[in-house]
């Protein structure tokens, strides 16, 4: 036998377990020489096996539930017709997994069509290989390892909820309470490792993580538990996930209580092993009750169906003294799933037989080579229709004591959901529910209404929890390491701008604006933070902040305090707090004051603006002259007089002092609009001129970052600052133009020298530095606008909870004025600082007034057009009624009254001619006006009269 074992070890692990199991199976079972195929029609009895531990909290409940389900199925004539289920049970013995497998395989000496079990995932992994080989479906009501659903084990069917959903519920709880790091304590076997792996994946989706894993041996003792908990206590996280078996879970919690790890500040979340223990044994001793106070645990949720109520009402009789070996005990959820597993198999068999399928077994020809010896491997039988039965199992849809029983395409039960339970006193309280579809809620999943289409999802919610330590205040979730080590805070030793960070000579003490902000924020925390400052730098040059932050990633520093700018690249290395000061990049260049001059009054407008304004004045005079000259004597006269009138009228409107009377409607319309334009221009001019003459004006050859980049002048920056990378990578400034400078004195010298003497045209640095630099150097100033929006923050390791609490403390300081008081203490305002040369900003360009000029011009054009139409009409009437023809321009030049008189006289003369023509028709007229003929005297006399 030893030789065979060595041979199997050299083979693959899967074949090892398969062949070892076969070896013991054939060594313990009764051999048979029947190798022919056994065929039957619908049998009267179908053999079913069951593997679980009879003495465990899950197993003893499952035993009663399975036996009750077998009886109920056999008594129900609506299913399986006259076929009865015959159950063969084997105790898997939790204290010895290997011997448990051997005992469990004994029932397979008979023709078994399905196996219910096993209870634990470790054994399920092994027996699944045998199920694959024998084509016997394996229905487990308690093996929750999510990896058992893999394609490696096609004949494994989980009839309970997977740990995948259990860990999703745990991750949802962690995210709900805004915790980020958790510690996982688990048994180091397939069940524990794979469950915690699933938890890590689920936490990652919530942007949380497992910061420490504490695996324990399956045969753990008190010493091992204590050693593991000592390491856990040294971690910062106080959120502990306990994924373990009920047989050792209580021992872990009891050891944690003895180590003061069940006090206020700790959070213990036990997976469903604790709820199973509470449901099964309601008479736990006081020591166990004290150890589990405030613990959160999960329980698989099953709706209150009539079938469940009937089973619950029968349970006390099923577990009454004399009916079981373990005495009365409660019904847990695994018992409910075990009960449904039997009914699931019965429905699958019923469909199997209705399809005309037969139960038949045959020998495995592949094992014929192992026929020699006493082990009789060739006697093993394979379930020929095992695949058909498996498909029927996966296609079952029924109502059971756990609710709707149906499988998803990936082999999990539909509608996974859990109760969230808080252990309080001698009992427990449900504080909410979790389901795969709706998340956390205080309403049971089966009673929760789905949100309306288009509406937002249901907000997660839980009832209040009584945490360890008998407190209702939500634990922070972490504490500083309790190993006695102080927080190592790196501080740069600056040689310039010591107002921000400075080291007290001869000591490790630091002062400055940044240090005071850090201390104030630390004092605002609700807990003490022991720390010590660790200097960084040689004291001769400013240290490079990137190197300082890198020390956090290597673990040399636990935090960094100083003038550290928050940039995108740096956030990939460390976590920053809320910025405590805004400090973007600015341009500093030489500036000089613009003194007032005799021509200062011309500065409010640009040259183009002056030209357009002057032309507009002349244009309005011409338009009004055109509109008024024919009706208004003040606009008539010799050409010289008319020209002077136009000039005078145009510019007198600037002061609203024109004396000429405007009589025409169109002229008045034009003048009203123009006076409105003049009002706006006048007001703007006065305001700008007042600003120029009263506010100090600075000028600089550099107008801002745009003009600096477009030139080829050298640019200075602080050595080691992020400004170098920003200028070269973001603004595409050639590196040859950049001049590194080390101190404010070098800034001053380089700016004074200028590009012609080997200096720089401007210096680019952060505003906080430049305000201090300019406080004593008035010949320089900030030109243009701040072209980046950044700030300074304190740096901590990635995912450090202290960064979040420090950010909250900084916000409180900002709200209560603490930050401003510290700022006023160290950083005083500067009268020399300037926002740049303002001559370009104060001068008023044409684009600010083009709308007014457009409005005025439109009025001019419309008035002239209407006037032209009027003149054309009058000219046409004049031409029709007058014998003397005048040109249009001559007509327009005439005064309108003269034209009207001439037209009237022309009309009278025309009438007189018509009368004379009539007389001519009656007689000849003498030169003296008398008519010939004897009868004309009366007429003549009348005519004379």
Coordinates of N, CA and C in Angstrom, one line a residue, residues 23 95 147 238 536 632 803 888 897:
X23 N -9.2 4.0 -3.1 CA -8.4 2.9 -2.4 C -9.2 2.5 -1.1
X95 N -13.3 16.3 13.5 CA -12.0 16.3 14.1 C -10.9 15.7 13.3
X147 N -15.3 29.2 -4.9 CA -14.5 28.5 -6.0 C -15.1 27.2 -6.3
X238 N -9.3 48.9 13.4 CA -10.1 48.3 14.5 C -11.4 47.6 14.0
X536 N 14.9 66.8 7.8 CA 15.3 66.2 6.5 C 16.0 67.3 5.7
X632 N -34.3 124.8 -41.3 CA -33.8 125.5 -40.1 C -32.8 126.5 -40.6
X803 N -5.1 61.0 7.6 CA -5.2 62.1 6.6 C -6.6 62.6 6.5
X888 N -31.6 118.2 -59.1 CA -32.0 117.7 -57.8 C -31.2 118.3 -56.7
X897 N -39.0 126.7 -47.4 CA -40.0 127.8 -47.5 C -39.9 128.5 -48.8

